[in-house]
PDB file of C-alpha atoms in Angstrom:
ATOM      1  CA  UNK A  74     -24.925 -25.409   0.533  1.00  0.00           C
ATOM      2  CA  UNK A  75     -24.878 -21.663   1.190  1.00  0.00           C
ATOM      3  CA  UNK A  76     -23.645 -21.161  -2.612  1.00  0.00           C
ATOM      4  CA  UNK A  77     -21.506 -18.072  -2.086  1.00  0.00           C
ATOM      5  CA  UNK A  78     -18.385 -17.624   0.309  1.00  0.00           C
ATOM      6  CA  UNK A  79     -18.609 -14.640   2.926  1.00  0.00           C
ATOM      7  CA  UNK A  80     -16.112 -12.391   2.622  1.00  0.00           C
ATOM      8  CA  UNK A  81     -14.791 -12.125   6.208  1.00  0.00           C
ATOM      9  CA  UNK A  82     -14.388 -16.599   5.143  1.00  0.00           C
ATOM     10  CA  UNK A  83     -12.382 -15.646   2.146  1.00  0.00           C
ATOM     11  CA  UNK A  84      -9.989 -13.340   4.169  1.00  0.00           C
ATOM     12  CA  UNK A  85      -9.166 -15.874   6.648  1.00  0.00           C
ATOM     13  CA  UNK A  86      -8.285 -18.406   4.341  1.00  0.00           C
ATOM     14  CA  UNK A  87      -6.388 -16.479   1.692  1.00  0.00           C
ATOM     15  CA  UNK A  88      -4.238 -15.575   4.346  1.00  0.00           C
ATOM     16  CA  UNK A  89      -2.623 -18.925   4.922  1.00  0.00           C
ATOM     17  CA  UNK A  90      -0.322 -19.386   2.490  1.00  0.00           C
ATOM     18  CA  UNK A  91       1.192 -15.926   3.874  1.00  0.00           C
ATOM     19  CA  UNK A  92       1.446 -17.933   7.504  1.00  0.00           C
ATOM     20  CA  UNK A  93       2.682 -21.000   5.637  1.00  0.00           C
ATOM     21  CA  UNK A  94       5.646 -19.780   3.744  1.00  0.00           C
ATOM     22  CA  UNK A  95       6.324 -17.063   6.600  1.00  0.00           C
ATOM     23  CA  UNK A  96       7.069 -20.844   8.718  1.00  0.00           C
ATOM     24  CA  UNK A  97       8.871 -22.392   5.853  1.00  0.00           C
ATOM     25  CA  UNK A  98      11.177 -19.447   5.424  1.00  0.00           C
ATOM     26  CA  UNK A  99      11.526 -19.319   9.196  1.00  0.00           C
ATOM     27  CA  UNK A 100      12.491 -23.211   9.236  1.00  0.00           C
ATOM     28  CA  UNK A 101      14.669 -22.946   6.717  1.00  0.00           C
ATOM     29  CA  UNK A 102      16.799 -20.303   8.589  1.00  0.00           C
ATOM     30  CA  UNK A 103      16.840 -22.175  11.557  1.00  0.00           C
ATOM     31  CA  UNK A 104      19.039 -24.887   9.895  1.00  0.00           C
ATOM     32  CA  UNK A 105      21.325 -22.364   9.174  1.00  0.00           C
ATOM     33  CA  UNK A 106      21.925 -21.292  12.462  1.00  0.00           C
ATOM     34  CA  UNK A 107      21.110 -17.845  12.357  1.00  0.00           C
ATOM     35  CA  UNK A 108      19.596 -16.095  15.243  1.00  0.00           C
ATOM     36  CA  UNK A 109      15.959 -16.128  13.791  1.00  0.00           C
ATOM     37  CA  UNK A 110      11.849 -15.898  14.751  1.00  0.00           C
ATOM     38  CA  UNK A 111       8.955 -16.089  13.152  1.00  0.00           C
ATOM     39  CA  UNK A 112       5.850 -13.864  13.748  1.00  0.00           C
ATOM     40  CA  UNK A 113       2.240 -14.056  12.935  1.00  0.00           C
ATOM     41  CA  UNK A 114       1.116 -10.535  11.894  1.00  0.00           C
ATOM     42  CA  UNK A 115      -2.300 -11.475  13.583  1.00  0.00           C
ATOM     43  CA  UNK A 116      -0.934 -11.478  16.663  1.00  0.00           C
ATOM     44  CA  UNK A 117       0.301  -7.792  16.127  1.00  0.00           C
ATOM     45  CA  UNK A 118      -0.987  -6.003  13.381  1.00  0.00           C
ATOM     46  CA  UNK A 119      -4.734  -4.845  14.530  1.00  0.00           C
ATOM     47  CA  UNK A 120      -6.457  -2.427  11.479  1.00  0.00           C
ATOM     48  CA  UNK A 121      -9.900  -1.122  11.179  1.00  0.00           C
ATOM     49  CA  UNK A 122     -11.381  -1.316   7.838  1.00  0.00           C
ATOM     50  CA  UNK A 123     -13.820   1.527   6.524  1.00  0.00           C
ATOM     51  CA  UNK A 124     -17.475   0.896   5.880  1.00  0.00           C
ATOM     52  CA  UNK A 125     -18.194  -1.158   2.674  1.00  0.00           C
ATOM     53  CA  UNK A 126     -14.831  -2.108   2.077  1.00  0.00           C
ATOM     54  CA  UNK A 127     -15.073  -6.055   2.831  1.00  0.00           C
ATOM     55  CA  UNK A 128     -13.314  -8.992   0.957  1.00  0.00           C
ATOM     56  CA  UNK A 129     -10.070  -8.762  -0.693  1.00  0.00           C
ATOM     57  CA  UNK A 130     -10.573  -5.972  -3.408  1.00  0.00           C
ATOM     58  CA  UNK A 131      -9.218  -5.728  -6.977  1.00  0.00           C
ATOM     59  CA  UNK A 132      -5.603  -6.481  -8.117  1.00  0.00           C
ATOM     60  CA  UNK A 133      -4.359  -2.465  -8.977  1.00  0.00           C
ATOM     61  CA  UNK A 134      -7.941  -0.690  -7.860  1.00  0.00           C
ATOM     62  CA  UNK A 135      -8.088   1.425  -5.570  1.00  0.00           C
ATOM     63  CA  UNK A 136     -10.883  -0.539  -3.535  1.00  0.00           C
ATOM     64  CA  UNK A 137      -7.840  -2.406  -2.283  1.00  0.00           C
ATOM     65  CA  UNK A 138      -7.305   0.520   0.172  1.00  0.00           C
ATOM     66  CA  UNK A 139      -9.304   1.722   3.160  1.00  0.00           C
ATOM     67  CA  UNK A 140      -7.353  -0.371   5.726  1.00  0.00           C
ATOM     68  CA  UNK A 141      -5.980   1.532   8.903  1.00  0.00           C
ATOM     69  CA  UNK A 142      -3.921   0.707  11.482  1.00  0.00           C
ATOM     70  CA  UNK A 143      -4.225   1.156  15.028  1.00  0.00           C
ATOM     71  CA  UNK A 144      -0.912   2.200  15.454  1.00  0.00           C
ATOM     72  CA  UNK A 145      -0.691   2.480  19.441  1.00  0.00           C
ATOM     73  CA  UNK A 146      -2.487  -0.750  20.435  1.00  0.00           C
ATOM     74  CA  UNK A 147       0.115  -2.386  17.388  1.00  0.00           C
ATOM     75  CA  UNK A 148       2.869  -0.480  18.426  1.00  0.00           C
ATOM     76  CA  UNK A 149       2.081  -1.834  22.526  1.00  0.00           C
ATOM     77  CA  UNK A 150       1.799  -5.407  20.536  1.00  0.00           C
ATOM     78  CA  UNK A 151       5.713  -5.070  19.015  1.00  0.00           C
ATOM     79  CA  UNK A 152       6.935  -3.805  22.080  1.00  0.00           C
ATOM     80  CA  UNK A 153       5.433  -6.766  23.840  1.00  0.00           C
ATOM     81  CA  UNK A 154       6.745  -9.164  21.816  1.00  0.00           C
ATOM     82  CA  UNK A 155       9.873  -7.969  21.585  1.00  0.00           C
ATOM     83  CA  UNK A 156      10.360  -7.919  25.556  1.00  0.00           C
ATOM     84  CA  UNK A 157       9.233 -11.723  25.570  1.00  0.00           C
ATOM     85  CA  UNK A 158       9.448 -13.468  22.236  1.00  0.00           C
ATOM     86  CA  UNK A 159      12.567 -12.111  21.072  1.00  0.00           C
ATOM     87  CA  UNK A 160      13.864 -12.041  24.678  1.00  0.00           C
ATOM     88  CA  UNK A 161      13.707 -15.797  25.119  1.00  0.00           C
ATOM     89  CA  UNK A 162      15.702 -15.886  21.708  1.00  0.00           C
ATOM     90  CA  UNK A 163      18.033 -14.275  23.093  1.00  0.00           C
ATOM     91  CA  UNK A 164      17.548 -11.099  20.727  1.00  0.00           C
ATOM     92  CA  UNK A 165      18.305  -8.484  23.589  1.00  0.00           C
ATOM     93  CA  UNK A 166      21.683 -10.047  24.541  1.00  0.00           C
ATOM     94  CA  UNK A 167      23.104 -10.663  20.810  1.00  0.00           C
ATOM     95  CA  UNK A 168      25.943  -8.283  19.605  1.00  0.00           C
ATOM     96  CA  UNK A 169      24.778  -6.408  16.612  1.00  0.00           C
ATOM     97  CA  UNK A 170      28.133  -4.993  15.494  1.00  0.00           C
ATOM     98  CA  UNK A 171      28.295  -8.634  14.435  1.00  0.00           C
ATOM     99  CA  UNK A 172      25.253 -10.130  13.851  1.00  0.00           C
ATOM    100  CA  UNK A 173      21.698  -9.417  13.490  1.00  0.00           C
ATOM    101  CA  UNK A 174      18.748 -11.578  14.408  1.00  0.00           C
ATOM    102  CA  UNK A 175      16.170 -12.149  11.648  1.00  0.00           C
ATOM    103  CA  UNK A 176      12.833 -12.195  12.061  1.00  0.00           C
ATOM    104  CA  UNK A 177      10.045 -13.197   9.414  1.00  0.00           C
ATOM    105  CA  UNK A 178       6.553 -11.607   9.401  1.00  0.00           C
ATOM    106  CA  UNK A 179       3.583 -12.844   7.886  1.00  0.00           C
ATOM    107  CA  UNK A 180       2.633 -10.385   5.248  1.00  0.00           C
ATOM    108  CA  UNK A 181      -1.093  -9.340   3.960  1.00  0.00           C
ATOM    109  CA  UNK A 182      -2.571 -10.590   7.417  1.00  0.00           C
ATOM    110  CA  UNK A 183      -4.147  -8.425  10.016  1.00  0.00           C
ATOM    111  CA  UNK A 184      -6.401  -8.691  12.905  1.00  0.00           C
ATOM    112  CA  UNK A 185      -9.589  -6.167  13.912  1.00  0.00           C
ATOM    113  CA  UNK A 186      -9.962  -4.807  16.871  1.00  0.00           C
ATOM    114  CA  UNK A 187     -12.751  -7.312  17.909  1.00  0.00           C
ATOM    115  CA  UNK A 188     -10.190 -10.078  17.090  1.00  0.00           C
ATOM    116  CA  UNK A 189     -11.335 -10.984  13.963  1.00  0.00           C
ATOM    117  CA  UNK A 190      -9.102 -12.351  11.564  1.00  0.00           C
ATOM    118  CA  UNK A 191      -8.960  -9.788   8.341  1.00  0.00           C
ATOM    119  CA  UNK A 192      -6.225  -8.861   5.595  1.00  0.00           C
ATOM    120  CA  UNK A 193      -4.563  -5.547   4.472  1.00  0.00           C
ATOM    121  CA  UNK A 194      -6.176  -6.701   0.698  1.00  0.00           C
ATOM    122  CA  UNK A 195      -4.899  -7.444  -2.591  1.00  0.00           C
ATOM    123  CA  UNK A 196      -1.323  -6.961  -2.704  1.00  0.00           C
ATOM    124  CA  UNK A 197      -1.525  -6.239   0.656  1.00  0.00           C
ATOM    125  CA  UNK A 198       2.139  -7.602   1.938  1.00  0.00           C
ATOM    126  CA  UNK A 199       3.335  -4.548   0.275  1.00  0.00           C
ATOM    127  CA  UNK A 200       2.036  -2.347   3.172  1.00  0.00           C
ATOM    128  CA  UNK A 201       3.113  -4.775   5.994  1.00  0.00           C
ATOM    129  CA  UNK A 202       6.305  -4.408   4.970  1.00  0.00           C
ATOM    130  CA  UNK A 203       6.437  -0.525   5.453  1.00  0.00           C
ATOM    131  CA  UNK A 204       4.034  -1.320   8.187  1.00  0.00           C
ATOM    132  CA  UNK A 205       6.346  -2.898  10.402  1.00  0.00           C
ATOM    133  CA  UNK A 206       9.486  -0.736   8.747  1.00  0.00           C
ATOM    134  CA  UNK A 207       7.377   2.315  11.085  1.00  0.00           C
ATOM    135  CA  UNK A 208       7.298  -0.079  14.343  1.00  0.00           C
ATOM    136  CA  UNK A 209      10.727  -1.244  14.074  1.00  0.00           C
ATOM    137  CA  UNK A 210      12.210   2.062  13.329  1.00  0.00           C
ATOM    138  CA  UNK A 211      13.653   0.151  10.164  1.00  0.00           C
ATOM    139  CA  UNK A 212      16.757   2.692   7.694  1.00  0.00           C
ATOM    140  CA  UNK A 213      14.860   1.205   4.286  1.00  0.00           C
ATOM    141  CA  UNK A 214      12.359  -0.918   2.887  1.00  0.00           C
ATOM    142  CA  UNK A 215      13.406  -3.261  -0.569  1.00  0.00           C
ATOM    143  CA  UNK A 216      10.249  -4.674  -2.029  1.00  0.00           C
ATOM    144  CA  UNK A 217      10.844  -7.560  -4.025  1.00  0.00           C
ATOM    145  CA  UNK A 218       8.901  -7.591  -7.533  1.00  0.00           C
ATOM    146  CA  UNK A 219       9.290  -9.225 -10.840  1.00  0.00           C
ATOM    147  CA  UNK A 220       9.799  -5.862 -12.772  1.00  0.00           C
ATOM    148  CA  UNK A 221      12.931  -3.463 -12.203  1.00  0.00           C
ATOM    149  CA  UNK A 222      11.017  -0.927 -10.254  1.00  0.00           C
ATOM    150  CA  UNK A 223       7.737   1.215 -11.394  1.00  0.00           C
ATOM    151  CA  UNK A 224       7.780   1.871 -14.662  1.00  0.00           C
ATOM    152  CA  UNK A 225       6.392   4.933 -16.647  1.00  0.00           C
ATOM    153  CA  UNK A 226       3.644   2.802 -17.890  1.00  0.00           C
ATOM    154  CA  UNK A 227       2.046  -0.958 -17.901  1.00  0.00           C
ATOM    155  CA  UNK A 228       4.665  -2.387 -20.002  1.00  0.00           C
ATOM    156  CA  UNK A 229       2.225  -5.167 -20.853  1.00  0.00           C
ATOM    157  CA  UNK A 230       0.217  -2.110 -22.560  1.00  0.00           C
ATOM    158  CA  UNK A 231       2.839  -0.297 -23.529  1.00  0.00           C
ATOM    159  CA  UNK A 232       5.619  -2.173 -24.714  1.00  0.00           C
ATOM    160  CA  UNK A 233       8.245   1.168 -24.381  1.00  0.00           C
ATOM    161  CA  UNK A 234       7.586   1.843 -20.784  1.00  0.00           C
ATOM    162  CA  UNK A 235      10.925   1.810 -18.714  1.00  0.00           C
ATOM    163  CA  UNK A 236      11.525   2.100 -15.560  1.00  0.00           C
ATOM    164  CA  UNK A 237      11.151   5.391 -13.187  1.00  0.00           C
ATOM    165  CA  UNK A 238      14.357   5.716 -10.770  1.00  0.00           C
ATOM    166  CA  UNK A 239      13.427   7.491  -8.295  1.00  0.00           C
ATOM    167  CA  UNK A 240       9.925   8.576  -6.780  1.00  0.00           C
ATOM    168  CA  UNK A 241       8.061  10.818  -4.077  1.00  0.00           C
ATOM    169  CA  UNK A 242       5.467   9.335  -2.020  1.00  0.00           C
ATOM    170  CA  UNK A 243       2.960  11.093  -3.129  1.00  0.00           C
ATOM    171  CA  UNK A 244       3.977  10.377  -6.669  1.00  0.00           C
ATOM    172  CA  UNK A 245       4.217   6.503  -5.682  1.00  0.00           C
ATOM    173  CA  UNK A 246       0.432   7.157  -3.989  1.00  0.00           C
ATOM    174  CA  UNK A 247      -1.451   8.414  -6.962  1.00  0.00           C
ATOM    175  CA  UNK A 248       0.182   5.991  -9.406  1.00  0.00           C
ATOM    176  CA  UNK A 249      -0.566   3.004  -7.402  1.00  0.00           C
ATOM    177  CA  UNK A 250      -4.478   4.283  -6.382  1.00  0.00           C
ATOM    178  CA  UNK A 251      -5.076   4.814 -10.044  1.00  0.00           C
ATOM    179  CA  UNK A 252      -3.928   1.428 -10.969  1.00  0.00           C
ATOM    180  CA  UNK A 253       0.057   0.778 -10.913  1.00  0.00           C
ATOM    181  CA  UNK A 254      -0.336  -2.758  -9.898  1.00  0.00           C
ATOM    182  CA  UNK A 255       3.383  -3.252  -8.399  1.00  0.00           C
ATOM    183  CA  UNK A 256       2.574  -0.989  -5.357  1.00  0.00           C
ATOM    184  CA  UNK A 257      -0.204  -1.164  -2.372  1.00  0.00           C
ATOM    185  CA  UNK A 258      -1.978   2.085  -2.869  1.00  0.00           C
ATOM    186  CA  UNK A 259      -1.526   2.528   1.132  1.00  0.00           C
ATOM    187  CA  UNK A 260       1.865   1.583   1.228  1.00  0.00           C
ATOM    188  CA  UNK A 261       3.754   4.288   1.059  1.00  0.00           C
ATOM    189  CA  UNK A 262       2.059   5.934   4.660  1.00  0.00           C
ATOM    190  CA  UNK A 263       3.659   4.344   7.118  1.00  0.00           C
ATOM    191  CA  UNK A 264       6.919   5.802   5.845  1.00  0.00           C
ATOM    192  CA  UNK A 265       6.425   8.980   5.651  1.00  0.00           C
ATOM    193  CA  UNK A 266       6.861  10.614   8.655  1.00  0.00           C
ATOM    194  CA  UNK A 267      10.213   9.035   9.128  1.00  0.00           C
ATOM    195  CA  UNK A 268      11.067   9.706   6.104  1.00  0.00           C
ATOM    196  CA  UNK A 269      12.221   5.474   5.295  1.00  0.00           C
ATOM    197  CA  UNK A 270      13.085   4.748   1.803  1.00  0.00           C
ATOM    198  CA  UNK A 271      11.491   1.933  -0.085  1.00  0.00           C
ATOM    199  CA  UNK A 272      13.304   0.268  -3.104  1.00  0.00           C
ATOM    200  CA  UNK A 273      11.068  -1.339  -5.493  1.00  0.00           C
ATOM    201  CA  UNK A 274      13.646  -3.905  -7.304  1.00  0.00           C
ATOM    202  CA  UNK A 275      13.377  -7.064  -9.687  1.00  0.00           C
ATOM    203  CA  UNK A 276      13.822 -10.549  -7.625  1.00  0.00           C
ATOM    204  CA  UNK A 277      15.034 -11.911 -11.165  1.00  0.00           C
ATOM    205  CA  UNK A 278      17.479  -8.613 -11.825  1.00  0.00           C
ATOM    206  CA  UNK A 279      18.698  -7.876  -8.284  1.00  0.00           C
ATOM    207  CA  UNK A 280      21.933  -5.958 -10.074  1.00  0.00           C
ATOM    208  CA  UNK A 281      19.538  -3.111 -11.373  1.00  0.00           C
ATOM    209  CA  UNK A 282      18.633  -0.440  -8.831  1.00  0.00           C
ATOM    210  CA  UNK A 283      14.735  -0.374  -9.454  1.00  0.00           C
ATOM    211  CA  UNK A 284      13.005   2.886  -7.973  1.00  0.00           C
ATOM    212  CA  UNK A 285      13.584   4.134  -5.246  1.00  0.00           C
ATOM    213  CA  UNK A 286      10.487   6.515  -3.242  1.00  0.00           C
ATOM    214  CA  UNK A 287      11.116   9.263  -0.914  1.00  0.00           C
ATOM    215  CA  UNK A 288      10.602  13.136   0.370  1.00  0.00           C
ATOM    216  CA  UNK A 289       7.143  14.688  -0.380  1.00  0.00           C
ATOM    217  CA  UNK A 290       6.322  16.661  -3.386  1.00  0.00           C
ATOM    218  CA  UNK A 291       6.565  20.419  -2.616  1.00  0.00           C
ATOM    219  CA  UNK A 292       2.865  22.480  -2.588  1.00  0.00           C
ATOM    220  CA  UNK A 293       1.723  24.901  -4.771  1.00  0.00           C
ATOM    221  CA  UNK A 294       2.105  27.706  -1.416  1.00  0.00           C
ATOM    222  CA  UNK A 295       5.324  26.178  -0.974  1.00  0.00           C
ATOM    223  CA  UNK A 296       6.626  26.524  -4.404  1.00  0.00           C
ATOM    224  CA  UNK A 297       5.269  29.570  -4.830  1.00  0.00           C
ATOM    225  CA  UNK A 298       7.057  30.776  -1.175  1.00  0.00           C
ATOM    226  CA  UNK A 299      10.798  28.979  -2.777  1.00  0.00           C
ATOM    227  CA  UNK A 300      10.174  31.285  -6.223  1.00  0.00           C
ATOM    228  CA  UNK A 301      11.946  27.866  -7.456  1.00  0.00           C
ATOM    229  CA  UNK A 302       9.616  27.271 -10.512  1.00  0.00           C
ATOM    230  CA  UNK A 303      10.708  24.857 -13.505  1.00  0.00           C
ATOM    231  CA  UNK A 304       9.668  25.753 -16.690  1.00  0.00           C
ATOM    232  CA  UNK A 305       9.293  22.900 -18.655  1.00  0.00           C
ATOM    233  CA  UNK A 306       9.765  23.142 -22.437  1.00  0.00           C
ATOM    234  CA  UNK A 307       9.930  20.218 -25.288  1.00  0.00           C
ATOM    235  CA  UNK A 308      13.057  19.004 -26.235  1.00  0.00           C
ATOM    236  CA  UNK A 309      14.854  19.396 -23.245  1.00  0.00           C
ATOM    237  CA  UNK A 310      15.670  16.364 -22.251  1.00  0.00           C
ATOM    238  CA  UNK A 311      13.381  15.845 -18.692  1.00  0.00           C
ATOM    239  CA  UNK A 312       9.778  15.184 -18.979  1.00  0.00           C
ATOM    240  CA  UNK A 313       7.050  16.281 -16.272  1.00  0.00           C
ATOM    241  CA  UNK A 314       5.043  13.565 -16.360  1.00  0.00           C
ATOM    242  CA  UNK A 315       6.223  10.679 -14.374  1.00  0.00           C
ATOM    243  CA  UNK A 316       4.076   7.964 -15.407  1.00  0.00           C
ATOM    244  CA  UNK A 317       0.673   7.153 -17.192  1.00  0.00           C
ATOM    245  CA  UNK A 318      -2.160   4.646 -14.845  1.00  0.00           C
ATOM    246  CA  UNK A 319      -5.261   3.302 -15.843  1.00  0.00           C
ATOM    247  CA  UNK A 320      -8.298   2.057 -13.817  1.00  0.00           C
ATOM    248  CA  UNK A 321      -9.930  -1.314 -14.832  1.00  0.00           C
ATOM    249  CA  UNK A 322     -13.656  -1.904 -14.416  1.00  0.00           C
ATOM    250  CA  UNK A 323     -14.940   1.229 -13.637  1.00  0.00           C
ATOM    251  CA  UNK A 324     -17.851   2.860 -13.947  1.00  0.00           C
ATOM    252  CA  UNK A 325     -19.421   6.735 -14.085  1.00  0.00           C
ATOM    253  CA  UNK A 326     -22.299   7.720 -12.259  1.00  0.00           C
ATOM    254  CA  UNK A 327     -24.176  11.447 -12.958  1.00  0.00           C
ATOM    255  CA  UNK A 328     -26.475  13.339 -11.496  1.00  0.00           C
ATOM    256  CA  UNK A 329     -27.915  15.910 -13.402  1.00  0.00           C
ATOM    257  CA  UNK A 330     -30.465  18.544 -14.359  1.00  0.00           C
ATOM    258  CA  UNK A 331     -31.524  22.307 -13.976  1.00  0.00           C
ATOM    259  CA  UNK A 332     -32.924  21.680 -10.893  1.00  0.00           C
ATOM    260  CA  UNK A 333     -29.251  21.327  -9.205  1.00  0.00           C
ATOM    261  CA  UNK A 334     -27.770  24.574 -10.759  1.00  0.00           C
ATOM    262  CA  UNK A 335     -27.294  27.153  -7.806  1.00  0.00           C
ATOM    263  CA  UNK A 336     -29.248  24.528  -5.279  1.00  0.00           C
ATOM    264  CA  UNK A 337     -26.538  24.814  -2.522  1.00  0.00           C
ATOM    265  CA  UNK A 338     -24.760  21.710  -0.903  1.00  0.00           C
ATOM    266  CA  UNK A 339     -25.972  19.477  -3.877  1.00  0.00           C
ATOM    267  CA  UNK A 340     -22.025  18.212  -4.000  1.00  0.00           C
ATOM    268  CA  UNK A 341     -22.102  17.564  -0.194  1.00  0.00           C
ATOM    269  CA  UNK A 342     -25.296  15.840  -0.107  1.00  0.00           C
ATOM    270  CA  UNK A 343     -24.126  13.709  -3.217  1.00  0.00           C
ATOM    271  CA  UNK A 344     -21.224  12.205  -1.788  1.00  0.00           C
ATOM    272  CA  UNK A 345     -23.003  11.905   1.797  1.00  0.00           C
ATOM    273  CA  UNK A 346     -25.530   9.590   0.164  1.00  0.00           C
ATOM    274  CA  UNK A 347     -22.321   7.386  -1.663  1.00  0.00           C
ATOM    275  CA  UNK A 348     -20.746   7.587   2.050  1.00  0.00           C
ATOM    276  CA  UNK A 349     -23.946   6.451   3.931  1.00  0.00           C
ATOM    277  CA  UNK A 350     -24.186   3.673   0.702  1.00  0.00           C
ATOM    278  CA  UNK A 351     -20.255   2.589   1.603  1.00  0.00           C
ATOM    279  CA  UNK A 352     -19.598   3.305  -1.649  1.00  0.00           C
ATOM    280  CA  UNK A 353     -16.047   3.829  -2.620  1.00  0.00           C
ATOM    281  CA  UNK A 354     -15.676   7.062  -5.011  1.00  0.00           C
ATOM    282  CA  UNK A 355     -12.515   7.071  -7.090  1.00  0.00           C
ATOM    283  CA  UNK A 356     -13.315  10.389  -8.920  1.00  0.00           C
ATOM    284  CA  UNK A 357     -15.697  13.217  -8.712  1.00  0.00           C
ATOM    285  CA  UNK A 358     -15.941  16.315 -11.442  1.00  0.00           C
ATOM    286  CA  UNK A 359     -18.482  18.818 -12.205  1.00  0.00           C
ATOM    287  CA  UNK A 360     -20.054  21.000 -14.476  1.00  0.00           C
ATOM    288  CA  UNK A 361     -18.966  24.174 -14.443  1.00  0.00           C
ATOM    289  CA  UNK A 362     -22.735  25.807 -14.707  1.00  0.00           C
ATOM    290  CA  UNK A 363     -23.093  23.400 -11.630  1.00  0.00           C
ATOM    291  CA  UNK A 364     -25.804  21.032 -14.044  1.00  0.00           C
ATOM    292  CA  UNK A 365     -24.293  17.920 -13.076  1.00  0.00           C
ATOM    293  CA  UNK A 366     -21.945  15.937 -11.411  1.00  0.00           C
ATOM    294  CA  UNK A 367     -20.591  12.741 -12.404  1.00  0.00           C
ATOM    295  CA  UNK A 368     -18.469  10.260  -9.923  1.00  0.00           C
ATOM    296  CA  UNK A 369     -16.323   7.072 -11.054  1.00  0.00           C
ATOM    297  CA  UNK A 370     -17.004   4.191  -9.091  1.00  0.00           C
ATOM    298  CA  UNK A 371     -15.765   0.659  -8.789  1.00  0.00           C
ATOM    299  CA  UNK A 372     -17.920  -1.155 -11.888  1.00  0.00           C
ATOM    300  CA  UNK A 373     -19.579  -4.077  -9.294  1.00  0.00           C
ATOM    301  CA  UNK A 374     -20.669  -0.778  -7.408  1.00  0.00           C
ATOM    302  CA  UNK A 375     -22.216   1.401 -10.159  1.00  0.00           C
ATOM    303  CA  UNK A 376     -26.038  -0.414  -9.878  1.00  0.00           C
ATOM    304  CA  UNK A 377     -25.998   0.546  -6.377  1.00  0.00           C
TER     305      UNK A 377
END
């Protein structure tokens, strides 16, 4: 009738299958007789979403970020939960030193803060894993994928890519923004300030040891401060670059002319106008006489 589905209708009912197999899982456990629960992420998880950023977003673009959450009303959530739901379990009263209760959480769902159901986008389980890693105070996060960790490049491209062991999280952030489609570009946040691991390992190969992502990458001021500075030269057996992304359906916007050279706040009032649009700007360079500046853009938001 309408001939188009809204996006806030396509959220909702992607997110099902999440809340079905989170039950099915949580069923399954329950014949086993393990000390188990299952929880609805909608119930707990509440996000706010930035301006623009509606529907589910590309698989490996960086419009698939943007997604906050509101950590103290979902932290008061978890705590809440935990003093009822997983008190009538029983939870507070088990013995851990011999067993552990397990509890199943709906991934890629969220709720707003008006109560409206919403997801954490494409891919998006990714980040309520480490999510809920920060609110349970959790020692690691494994994330189950079909490849043996993040590799150096798509291997679908690049047939010799091979896999990176080990990671920072800022590495892990700018490889998955700019397209590394085995990681949430948000998800490596939530672990950061307690400093959680997450292993990225193959469901099909759980012998290998995949990637593992953790620490922060040291500043220029702070390498500069340590004196400790590599110098990297051919042949030596380590290479710099930890991986090679690429962005799919883009596109490049420019604004230019002799007008904008030494006009002040010309930058500024650029990327106030793609802010005020809710347009979400991968990439922004300029000329270095200051005649134009050009921005990357998701492609279904270049004729805007």
């Amino acid at each position: 009738m309408i001939n188009t589905v809204p996006a806030v209708t396509m959220e909702v009912v992607t997110g099902f299958g999440e809340i079905w197999s989170a039950q099915t899982l949580h069923a399954y456990l329950q014949t086993q007789d393990v000390p188990c629960d299952w929880i609805d992420a909608r119930e707990i998880l509440v996000v706010k979403s930035e301006g623009g950023n509606a529907g589910l977003g590309e698989k490996g673009a960086a419009s698939t970020g943007g997604v906050t959450p509101l950590w103290a009303e979902t932290a008061n959530r978890m705590a809440n939960w935990w003093n009822t739901g997983g008190k009538e379990k029983g939870f507070l009263d088990l013995d851990y030193t011999k067993s552990s209760p397990i509890v199943v959480v709906t991934g890629f769902v969220a709720t707003t803060a008006d109560g409206v159901p919403t997801t954490l986008k494409r891919s998006g389980s990714d980040y309520s894993a480490t999510v809920f890693a920060k609110l349970t105070g959790a020692s690691r996060t494994t994330m189950w994928k079909n490849t043996d960790g993040v590799y150096t490049a798509d291997p679908r491209r690049v047939p010799e890519a091979f896999p990176i062991a080990s990671l920072k999280y800022d590495e892990a952030m700018e490889l998955a923004y700019f397209g590394a489609q085995v990681l949430h570009p948000s998800a490596m946040i939530p672990c950061i300030d307690e400093n959680i691991p997450v292993y990225v390992r193959n469901i099909f190969n759980p012998a290998f040891e995949g990637t593992v992502i953790q620490g922060r990458c040291q500043s220029l001021k702070e390498v500069g401060e340590s004196g400790k500075v590599r110098n990297w030269r051919s042949k030596s057996g380590e290479v710099p670059i930890k991986g090679i992304t690429s962005v799919d359906k883009t596109a490049l916007v420019s604004l230019e002319g002799a007008s904008a050279i030494g006009e002040a706040n010309v930058a500024e009032r650029f990327m106030g106008a793609m802010a005020d649009a809710g347009i979400n700007v991968l990439i922004i360079t300029q000329a270095s006489s200051e005649s134009s500046i050009t921005i990357a853009v998701p492609e279904n938001e270049g004729k805007r």
